[in-house]
Coordinates of C-alpha atoms in Angstrom, one line a residue:
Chain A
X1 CA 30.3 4.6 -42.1
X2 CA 27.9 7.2 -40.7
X3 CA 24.0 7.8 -41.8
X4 CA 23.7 11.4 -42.7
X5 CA 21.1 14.0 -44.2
X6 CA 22.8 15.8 -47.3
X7 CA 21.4 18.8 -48.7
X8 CA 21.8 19.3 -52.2
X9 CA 23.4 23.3 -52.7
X10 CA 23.9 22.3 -56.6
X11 CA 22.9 19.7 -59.4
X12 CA 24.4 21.0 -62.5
X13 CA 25.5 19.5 -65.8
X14 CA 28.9 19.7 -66.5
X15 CA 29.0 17.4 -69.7
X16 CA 26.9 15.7 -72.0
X17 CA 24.6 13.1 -69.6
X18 CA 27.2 14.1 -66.8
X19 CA 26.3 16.1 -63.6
X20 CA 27.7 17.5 -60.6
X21 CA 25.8 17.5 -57.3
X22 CA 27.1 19.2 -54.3
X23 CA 25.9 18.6 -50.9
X24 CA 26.4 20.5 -47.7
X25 CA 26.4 17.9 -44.5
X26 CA 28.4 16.1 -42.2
X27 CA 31.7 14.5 -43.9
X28 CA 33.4 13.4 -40.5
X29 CA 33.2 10.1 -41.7
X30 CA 35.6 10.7 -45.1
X31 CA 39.1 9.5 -44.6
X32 CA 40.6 9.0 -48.3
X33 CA 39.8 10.0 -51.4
X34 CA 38.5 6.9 -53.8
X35 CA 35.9 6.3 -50.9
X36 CA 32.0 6.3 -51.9
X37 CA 28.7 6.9 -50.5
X38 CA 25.2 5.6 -50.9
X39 CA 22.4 7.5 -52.1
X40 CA 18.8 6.7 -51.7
X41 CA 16.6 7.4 -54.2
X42 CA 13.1 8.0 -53.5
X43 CA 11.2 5.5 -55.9
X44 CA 14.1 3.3 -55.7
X45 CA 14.6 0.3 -53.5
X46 CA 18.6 -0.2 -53.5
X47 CA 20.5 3.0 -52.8
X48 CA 23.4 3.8 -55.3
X49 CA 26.6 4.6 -54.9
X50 CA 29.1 7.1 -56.3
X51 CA 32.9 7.6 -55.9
X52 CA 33.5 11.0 -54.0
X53 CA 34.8 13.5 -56.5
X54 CA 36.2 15.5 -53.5
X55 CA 34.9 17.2 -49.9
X56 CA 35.8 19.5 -47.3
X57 CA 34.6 20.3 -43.8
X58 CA 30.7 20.4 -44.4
X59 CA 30.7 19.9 -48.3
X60 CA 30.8 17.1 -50.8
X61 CA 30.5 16.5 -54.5
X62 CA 30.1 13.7 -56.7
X63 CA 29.8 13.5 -60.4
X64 CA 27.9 10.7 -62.2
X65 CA 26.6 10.0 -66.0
X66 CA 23.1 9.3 -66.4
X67 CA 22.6 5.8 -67.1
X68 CA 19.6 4.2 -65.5
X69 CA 16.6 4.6 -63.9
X70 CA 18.4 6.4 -60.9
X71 CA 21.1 8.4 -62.4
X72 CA 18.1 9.8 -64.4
X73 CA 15.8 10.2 -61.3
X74 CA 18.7 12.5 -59.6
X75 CA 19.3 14.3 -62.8
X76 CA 16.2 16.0 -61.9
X77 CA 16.7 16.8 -58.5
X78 CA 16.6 20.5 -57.2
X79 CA 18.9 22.6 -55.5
X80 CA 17.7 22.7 -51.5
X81 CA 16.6 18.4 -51.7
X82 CA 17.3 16.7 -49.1
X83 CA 18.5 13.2 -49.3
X84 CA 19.5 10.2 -46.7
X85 CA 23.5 9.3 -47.5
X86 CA 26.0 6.7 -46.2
X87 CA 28.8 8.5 -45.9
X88 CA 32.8 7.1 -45.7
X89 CA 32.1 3.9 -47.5
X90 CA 35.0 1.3 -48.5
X91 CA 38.4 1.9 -48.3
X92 CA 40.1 4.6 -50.6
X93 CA 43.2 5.8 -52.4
X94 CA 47.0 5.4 -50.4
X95 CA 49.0 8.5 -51.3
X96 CA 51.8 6.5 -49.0
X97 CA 53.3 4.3 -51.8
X98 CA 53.1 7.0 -54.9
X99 CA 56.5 7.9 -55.4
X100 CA 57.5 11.5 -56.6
X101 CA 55.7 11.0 -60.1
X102 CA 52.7 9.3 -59.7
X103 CA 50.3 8.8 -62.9
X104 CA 46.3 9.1 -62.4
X105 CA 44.4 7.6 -65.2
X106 CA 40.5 7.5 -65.4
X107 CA 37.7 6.5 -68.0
X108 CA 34.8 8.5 -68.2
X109 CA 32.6 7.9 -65.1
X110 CA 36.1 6.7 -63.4
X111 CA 37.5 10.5 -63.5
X112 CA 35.8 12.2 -60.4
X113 CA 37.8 10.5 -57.1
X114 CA 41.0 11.2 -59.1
X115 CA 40.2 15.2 -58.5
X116 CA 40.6 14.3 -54.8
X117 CA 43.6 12.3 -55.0
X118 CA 45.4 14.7 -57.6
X119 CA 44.9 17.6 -54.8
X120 CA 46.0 15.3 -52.1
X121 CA 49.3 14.4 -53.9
X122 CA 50.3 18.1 -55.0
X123 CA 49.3 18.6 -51.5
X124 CA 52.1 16.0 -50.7
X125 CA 54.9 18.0 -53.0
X126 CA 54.5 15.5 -54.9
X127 CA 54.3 15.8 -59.1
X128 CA 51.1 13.7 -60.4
X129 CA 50.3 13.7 -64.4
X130 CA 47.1 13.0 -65.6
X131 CA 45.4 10.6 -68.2
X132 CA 41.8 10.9 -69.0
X133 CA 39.3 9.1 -71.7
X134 CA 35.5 9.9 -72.7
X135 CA 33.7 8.5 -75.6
X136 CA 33.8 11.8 -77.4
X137 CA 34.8 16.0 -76.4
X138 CA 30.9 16.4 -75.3
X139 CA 31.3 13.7 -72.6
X140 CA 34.9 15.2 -71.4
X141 CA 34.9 17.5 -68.2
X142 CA 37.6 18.0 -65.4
X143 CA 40.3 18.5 -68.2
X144 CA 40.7 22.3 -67.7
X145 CA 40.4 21.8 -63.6
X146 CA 43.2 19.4 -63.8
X147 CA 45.4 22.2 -65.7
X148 CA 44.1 25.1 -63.5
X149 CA 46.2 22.6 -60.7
X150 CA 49.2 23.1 -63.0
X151 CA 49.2 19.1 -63.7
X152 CA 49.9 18.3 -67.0
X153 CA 47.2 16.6 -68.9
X154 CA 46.8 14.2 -71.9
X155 CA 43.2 13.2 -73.1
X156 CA 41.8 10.2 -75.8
X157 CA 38.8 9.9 -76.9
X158 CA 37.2 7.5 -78.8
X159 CA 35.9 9.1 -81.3
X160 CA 39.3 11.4 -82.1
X161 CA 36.8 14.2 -81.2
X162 CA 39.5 15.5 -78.4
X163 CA 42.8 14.6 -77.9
X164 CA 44.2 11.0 -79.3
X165 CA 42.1 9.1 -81.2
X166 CA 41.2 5.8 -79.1
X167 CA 41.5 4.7 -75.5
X168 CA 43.1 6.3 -72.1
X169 CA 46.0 4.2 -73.4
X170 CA 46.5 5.8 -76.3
X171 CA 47.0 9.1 -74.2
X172 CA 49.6 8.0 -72.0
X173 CA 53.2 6.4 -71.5
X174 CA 53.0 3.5 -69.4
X175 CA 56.5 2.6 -69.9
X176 CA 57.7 5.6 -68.1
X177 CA 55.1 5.5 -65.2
X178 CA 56.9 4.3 -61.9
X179 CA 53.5 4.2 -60.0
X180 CA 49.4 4.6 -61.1
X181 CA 46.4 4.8 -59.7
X182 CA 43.6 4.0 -62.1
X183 CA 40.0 4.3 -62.1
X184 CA 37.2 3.1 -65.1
X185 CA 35.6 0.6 -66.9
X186 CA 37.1 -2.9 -66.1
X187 CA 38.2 -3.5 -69.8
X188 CA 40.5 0.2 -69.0
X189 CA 41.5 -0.7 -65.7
X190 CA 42.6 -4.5 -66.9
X191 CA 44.3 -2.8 -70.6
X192 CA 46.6 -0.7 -67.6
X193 CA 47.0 -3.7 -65.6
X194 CA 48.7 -5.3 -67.9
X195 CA 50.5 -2.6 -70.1
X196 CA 52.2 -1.5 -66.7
X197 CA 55.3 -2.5 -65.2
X198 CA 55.2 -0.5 -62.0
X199 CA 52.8 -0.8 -59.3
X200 CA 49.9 0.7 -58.7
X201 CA 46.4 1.0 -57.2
X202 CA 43.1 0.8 -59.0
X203 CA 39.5 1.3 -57.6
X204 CA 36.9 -1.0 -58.7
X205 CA 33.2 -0.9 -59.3
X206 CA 30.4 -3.3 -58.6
X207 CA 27.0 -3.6 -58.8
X208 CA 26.3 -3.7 -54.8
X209 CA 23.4 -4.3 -52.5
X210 CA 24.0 -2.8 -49.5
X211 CA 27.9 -1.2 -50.1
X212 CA 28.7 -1.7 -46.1
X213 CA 29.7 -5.0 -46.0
X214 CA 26.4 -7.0 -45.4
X215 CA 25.0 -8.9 -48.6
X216 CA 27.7 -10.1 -50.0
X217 CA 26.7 -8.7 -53.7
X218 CA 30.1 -7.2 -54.9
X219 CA 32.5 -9.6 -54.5
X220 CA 35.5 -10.0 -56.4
X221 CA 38.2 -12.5 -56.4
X222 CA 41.7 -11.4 -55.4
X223 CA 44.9 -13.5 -54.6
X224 CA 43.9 -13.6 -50.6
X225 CA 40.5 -15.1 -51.7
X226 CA 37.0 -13.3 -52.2
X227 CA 36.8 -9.2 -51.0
X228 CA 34.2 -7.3 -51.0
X229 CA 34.3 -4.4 -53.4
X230 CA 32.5 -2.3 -50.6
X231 CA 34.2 -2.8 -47.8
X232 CA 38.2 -4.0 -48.4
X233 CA 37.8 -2.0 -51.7
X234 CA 37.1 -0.1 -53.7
X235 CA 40.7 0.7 -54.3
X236 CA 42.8 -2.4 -54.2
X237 CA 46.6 -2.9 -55.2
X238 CA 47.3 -4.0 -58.1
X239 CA 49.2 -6.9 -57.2
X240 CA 46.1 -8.0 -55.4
X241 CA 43.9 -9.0 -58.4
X242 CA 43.4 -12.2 -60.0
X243 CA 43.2 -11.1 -63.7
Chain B
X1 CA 3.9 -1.6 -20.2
X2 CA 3.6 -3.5 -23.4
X3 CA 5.4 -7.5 -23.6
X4 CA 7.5 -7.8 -26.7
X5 CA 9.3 -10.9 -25.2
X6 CA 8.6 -14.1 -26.8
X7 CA 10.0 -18.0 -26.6
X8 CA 11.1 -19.8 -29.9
X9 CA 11.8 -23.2 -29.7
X10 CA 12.5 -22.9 -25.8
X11 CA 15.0 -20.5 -26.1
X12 CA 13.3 -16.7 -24.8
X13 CA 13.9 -13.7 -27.0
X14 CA 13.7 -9.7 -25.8
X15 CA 11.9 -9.4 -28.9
X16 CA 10.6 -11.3 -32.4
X17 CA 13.1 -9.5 -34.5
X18 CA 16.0 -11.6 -35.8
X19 CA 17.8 -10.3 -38.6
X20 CA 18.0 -12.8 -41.3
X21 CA 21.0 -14.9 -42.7
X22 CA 22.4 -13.5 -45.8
X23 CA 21.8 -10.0 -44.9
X24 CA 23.3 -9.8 -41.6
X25 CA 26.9 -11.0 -42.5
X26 CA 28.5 -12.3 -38.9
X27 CA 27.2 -9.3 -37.4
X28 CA 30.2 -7.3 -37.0
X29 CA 29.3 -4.9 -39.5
X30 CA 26.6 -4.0 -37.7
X31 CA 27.9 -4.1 -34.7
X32 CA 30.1 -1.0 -34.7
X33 CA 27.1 0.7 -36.0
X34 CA 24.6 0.0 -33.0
X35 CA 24.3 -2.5 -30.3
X36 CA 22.8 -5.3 -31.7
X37 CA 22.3 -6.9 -28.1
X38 CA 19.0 -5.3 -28.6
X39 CA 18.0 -7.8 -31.4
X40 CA 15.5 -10.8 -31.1
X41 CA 18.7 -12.6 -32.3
X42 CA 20.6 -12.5 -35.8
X43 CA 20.5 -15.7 -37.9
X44 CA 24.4 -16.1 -39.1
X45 CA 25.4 -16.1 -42.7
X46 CA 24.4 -19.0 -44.1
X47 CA 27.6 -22.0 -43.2
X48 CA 28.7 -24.6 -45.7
X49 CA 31.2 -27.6 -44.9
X50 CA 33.8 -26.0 -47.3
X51 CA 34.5 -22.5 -48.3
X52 CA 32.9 -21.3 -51.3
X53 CA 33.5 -18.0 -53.0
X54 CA 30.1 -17.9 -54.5
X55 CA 29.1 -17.0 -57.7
X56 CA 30.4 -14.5 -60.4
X57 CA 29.3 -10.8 -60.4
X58 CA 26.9 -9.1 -61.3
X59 CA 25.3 -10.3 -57.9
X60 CA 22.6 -7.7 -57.6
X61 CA 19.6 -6.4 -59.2
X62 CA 16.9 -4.3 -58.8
X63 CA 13.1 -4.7 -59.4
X64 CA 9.9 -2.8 -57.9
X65 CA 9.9 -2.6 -54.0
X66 CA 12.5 -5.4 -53.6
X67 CA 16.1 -6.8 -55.1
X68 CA 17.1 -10.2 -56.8
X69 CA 20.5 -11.7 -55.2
X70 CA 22.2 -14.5 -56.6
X71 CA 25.0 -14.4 -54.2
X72 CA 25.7 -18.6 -54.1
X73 CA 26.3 -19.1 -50.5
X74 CA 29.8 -17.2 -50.3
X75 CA 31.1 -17.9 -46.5
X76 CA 34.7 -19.0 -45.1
X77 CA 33.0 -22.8 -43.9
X78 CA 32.1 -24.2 -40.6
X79 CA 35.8 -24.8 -39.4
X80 CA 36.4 -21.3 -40.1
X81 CA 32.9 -20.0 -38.6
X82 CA 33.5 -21.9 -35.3
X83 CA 37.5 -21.1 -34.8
X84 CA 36.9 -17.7 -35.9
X85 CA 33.6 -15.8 -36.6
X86 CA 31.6 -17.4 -33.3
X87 CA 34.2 -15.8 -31.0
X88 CA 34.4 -12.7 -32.7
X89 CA 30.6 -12.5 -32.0
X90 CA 31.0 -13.0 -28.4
X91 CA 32.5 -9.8 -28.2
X92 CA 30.1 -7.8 -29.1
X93 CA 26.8 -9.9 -29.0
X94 CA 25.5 -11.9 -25.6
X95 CA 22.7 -13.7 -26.6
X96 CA 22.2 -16.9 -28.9
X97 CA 22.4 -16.5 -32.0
X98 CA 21.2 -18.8 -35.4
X99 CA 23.6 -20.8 -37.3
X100 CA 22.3 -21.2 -40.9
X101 CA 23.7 -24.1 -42.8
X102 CA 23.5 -25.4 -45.9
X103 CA 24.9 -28.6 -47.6
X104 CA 25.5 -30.4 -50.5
X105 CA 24.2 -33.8 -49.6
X106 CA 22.5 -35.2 -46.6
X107 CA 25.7 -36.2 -45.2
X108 CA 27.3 -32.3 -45.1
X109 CA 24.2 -31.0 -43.3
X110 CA 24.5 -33.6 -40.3
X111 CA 28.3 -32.9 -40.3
X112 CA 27.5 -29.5 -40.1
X113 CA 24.9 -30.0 -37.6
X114 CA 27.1 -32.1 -35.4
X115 CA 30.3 -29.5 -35.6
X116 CA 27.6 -26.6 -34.3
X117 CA 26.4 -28.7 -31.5
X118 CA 28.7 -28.1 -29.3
X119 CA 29.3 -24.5 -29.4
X120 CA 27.6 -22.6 -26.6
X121 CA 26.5 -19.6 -28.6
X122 CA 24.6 -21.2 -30.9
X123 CA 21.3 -21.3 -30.1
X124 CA 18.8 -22.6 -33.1
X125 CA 20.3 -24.1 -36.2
X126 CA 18.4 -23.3 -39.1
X127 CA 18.6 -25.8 -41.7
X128 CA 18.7 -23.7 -45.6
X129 CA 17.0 -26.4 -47.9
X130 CA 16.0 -23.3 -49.8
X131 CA 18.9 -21.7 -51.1
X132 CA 17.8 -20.6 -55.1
X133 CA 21.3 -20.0 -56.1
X134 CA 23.5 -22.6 -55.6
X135 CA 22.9 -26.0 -57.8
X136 CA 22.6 -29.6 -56.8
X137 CA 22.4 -27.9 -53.2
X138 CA 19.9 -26.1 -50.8
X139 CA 17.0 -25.8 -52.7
X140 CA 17.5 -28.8 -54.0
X141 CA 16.7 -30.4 -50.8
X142 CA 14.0 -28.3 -50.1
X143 CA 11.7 -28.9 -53.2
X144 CA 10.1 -31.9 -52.4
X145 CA 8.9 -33.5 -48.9
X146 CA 10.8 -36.5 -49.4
X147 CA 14.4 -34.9 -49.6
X148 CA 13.4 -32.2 -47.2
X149 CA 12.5 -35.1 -44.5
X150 CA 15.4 -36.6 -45.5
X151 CA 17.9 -33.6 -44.6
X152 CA 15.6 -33.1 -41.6
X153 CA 16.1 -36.8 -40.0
X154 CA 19.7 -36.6 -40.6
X155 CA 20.1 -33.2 -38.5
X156 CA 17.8 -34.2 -36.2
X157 CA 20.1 -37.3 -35.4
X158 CA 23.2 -35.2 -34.9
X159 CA 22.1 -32.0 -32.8
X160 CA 20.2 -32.1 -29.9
X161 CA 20.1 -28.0 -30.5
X162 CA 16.7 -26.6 -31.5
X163 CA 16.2 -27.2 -35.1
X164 CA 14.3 -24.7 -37.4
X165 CA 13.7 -25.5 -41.1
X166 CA 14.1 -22.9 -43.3
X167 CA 11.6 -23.5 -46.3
X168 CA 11.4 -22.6 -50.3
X169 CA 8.0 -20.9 -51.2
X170 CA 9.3 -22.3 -54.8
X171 CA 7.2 -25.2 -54.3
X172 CA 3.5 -26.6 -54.8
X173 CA 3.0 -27.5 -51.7
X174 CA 4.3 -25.2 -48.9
X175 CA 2.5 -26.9 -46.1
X176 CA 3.3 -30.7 -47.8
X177 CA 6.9 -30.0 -47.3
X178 CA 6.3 -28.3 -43.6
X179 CA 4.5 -31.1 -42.4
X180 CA 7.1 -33.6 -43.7
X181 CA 10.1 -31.6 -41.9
X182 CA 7.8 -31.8 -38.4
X183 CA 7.2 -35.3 -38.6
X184 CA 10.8 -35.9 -38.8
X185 CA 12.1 -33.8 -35.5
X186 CA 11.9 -30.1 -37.3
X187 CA 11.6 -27.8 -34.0
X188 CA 10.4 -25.0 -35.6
X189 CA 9.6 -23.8 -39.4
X190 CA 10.9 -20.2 -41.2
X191 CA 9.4 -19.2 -43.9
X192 CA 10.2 -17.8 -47.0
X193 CA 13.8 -18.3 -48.8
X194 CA 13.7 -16.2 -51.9
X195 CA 11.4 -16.4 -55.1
X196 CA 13.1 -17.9 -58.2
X197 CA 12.9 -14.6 -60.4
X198 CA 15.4 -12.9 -63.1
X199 CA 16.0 -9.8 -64.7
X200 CA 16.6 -8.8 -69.1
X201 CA 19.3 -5.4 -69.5
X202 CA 17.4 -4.0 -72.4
X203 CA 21.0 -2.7 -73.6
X204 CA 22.7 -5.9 -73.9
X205 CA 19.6 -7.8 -74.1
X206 CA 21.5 -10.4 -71.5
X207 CA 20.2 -11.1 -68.1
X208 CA 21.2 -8.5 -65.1
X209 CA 23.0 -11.6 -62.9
X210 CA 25.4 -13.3 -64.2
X211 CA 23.8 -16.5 -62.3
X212 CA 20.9 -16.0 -65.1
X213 CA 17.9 -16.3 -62.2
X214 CA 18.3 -15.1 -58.4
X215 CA 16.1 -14.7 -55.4
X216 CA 13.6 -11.9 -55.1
X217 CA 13.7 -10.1 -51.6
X218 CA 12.1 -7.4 -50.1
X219 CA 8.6 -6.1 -49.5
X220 CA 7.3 -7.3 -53.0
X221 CA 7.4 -10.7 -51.3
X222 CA 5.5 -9.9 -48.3
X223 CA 1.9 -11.1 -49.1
X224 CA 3.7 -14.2 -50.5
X225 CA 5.4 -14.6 -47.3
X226 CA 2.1 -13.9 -45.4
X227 CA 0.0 -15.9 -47.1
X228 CA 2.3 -19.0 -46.8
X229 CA 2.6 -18.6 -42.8
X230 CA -1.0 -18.4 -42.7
X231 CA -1.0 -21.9 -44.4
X232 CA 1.4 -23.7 -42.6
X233 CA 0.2 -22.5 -39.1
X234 CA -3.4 -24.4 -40.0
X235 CA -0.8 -27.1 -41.0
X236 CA 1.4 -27.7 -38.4
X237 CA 2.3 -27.7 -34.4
X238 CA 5.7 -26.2 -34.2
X239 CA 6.9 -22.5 -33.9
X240 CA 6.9 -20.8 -37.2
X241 CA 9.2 -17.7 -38.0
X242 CA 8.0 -15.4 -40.9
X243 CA 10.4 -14.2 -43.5
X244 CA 9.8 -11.7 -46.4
X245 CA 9.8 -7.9 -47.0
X246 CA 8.9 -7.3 -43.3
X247 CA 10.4 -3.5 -43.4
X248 CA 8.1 -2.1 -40.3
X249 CA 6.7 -2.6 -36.9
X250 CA 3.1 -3.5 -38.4
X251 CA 4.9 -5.9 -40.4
X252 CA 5.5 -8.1 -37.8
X253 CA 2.0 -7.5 -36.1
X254 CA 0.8 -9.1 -39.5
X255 CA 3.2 -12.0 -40.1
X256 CA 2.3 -13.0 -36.0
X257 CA -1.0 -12.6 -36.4
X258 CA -0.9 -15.0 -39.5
X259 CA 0.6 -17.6 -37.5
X260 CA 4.6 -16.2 -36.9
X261 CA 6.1 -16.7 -33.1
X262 CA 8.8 -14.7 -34.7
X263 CA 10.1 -12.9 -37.8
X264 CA 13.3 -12.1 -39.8
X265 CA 14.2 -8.8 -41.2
X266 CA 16.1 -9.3 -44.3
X267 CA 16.4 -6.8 -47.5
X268 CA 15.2 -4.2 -45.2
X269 CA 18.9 -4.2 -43.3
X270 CA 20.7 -3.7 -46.8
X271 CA 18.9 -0.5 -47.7
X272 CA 18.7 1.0 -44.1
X273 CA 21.4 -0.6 -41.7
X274 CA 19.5 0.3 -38.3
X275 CA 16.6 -1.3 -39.8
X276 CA 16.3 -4.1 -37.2
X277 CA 17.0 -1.8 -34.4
X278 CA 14.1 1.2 -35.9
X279 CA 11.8 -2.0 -35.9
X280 CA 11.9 -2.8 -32.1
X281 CA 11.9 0.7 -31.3
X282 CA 8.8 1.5 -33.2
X283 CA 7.2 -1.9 -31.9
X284 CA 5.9 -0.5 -28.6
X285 CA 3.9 2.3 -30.0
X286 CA 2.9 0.1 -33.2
X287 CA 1.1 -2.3 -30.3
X288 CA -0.2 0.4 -28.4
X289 CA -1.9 1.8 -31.3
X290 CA -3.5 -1.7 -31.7
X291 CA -4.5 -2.7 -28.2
X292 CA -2.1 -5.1 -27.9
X293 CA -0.4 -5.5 -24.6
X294 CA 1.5 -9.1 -25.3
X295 CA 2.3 -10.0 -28.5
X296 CA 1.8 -13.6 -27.3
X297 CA -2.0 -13.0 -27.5
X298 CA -0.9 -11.9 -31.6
X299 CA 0.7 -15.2 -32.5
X300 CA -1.7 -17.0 -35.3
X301 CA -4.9 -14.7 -33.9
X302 CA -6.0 -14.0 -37.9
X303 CA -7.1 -17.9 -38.0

């Protein structure tokens, strides 16, 4: 973990209540993609955190839906803002264990690290697909980034607006996957769980207090007793949890 | 030259600044991020007999200025914390250090007590009858003077380590229950757990934690923490150590002048890791700018 000073170079909206920031700073303290920072929020006593959609030497970008009182606070935040981040939080994604054809499937809010990742694998000569869910086509972004890659994509959404009708699910063939990593709401990430046969890694979210390790807030219960979700997660094996 | 050295409970401290228990871990987190020799001391996460793995999530929530946590004393137990977590801190930390312990009957906290004795890192054990979150434990002990002298006696019988008393402003009486602890051995007072407080999700109209109620931190608590030192000081002998909110250097300048020998930073850690180690830093200059050359001459100089 390392304290830093981000400045924000964009805050844009890229789909209905979803927005991009991008910050210029120090990202020495990145390792994997699936890892998080910690944003304070002036007004705000608890900082928040946000997977890391992806970085590079001196830049970083996350992508969050507006949801409460902070979400909405940074919606409104300028270009040229500075703001106090903990950077290289919890422990990411393995690209290791994928295998030649790995599947990335996210829900909503759960698709940013997965941009990362997908670059990392294809980095790797390695052939990822991709499964994405939104609520409806307004909420849906990355789709066309994903393609520009040359990954092939499916998309769900719930309300039939894009892509299958229905959940991420819906969207994908989990019968043929020989290794996943997953990211979303805990229903989505549970529904893959269990409609899988192969192995695969999914990252969790929490509501945290500090999200280094300290309070004890985001616990969750796994088959070598209680983790925290901020420090030996966010990304755990799948084998790992007690579902 | 300014004195920021101070003696609690017979054991001397560089400084007043102890981080507090539940927000400090075993230190080690901390530790790779500064050295945390420089602390007052750190007061360990709090210790039960057995493991516990706490309560369900949501854990956390947010209000104005401070946080709710219903965490439910999650920690690996005392065998664990003396076979493995007390070494660990050797390494990286050389000065005593508070054990906090908690228990589920009278019994568990003199076990506890009588397990810790022995181990030459621990300086003061600080007994949690004050814990909000767990039931039929901690606070339960800690709501009326009866069960808290109770606890108290029994500790007292199995350490001969200095023993500090760490009390629930979730009661009447603050200095009722203070007094009852120091007539039966307490060393030393801290002072506040948590406030009993909850939070409504307008969304799912359910409550935030999943533990219904938690305990409020952070500096929403402060005057509540200030005021109560100031009233057990005029009610008791024995070393108080203020807890709640403290976030800054003129924090502790109040809580000591209220009646504090020392202090705790808790919340404040969470939000800004170095928090502890900004505090001491900024203590010098935040005496200097008050004439204060020894913050001995500070302790309980409001009454």
């Amino acid at each position: 973990m390392k304290q830093c000073v981000y400045l924000i170079e964009e805050n844009e909206q890229i789909a209905q209540n979803t927005y991009r920031i991008v910050f210029s700073g120090d990202t020495s303290a990145f390792t994997a993609p699936g890892q998080f920072l910690n944003l304070e929020v002036s007004g705000l006593y608890l900082r928040r955190p946000f997977s890391v959609c992806e970085w590079e030497k001196g830049h970083v970008s996350i992508v969050y839906k507006v949801v409460g009182a902070g979400t909405q606070k940074m919606s409104t935040f300028k270009r040229g803002r500075e703001v106090d981040v903990l950077t290289g939080l919890g422990k990411g994604f393995d690209t290791e264990n994928s295998g030649p054809r790995p599947l990335l499937i996210g829900g909503g809010a759960g698709v940013p690290p997965l941009m990362m990742l997908c670059k990392m694998l294809l980095a790797q000569k390695k052939q990822p697909t991709v499964a994405v869910g939104f609520g409806s086509a307004g909420e849906a972004f990355f789709q066309d980034a994903f393609r520009n890659l040359g990954v092939p994509v499916s998309i769900a959404t719930m309300d039939g607006s894009l892509g299958a009708k229905g959940m991420v699910l819906d969207a994908c063939r989990m019968d043929a996957c020989t290794y996943f990593y997953a990211c979303g709401p805990i229903a989505m990430l549970k529904a893959v769980c269990a409609a899988s046969c192969s192995d695969g890694q999914v990252s969790l979210e929490e509501r945290m207090g500090c999200g280094f390790g300290a309070c004890m807030g985001c616990t969750v219960i796994t088959q070598r007793g209680p983790k925290r979700v901020c420090t030996e997660g966010p990304v755990f094996d799948k084998g790992e949890l007690v579902w | 030259m300014v004195n920021m050295a101070v003696i609690l409970c017979g054991i001397a401290m560089p400084n007043p600044v102890i981080a507090a228990s539940g927000t400090f871990g075993f230190g080690e987190d901390f530790a790779r991020l500064y050295d945390i020799n420089c602390l007052g001391s750190f007061s360990m996460k709090g210790t039960t007999l057995s493991a516990r793995e706490g309560n369900p999530t949501p854990r956390i929530a947010e209000c104005a200025s401070g946080m709710l946590n219903a965490v439910g004393l999650q920690n690996p137990g005392i065998d664990k914390v003396i076979s493995e977590e007390l070494p660990k801190i050797g390494e990286f930390y050389h000065r005593p250090v508070m054990a906090n312990v908690s228990g589920f009957s009278v019994d568990e906290y003199a076990e506890i007590c009588r397990r810790l004795d022995g181990q030459a890192q621990v300086g003061w054990i600080e007994l949690n009858i004050s814990c909000p979150n767990v039931h039929g434990g901690g606070l339960a002990f800690g709501t009326s003077p009866h069960s808290a002298a109770q606890v108290t006696r029994a500790a007292r019988r199995a350490t001969v380590k200095p023993l500090i008393v760490k009390l629930s402003p979730n009661v009447t009486d603050i200095v009722e229950v203070a007094r009852a602890c120091e007539a039966e051995g307490a060393d030393g007072l801290s002072l506040i757990n948590t406030l009993l407080g909850m939070r409504l999700d307008l969304k799912t109209r359910r409550p935030v934690l999943r533990n219904i109620t938690g305990g409020l931190s952070g500096p929403a608590v402060f005057p509540v923490a200030l005021r109560m030192i100031y009233q057990v000081y005029q009610g008791v002998r024995v070393p108080l150590v203020g807890i709640g909110g403290i976030s800054s250097a003129k924090d502790v300048l109040e809580m000591m002048l209220a009646g504090a020998t020392a202090v705790q930073v808790g919340s404040a850690n969470l939000v800004n890791p170095y928090a502890c180690r900004d505090i001491i830093k900024a203590l010098p200059d935040a005496m200097a700018d008050y004439g204060i050359k020894n913050l001995n001459d500070l302790i309980g100089g409001a009454h």
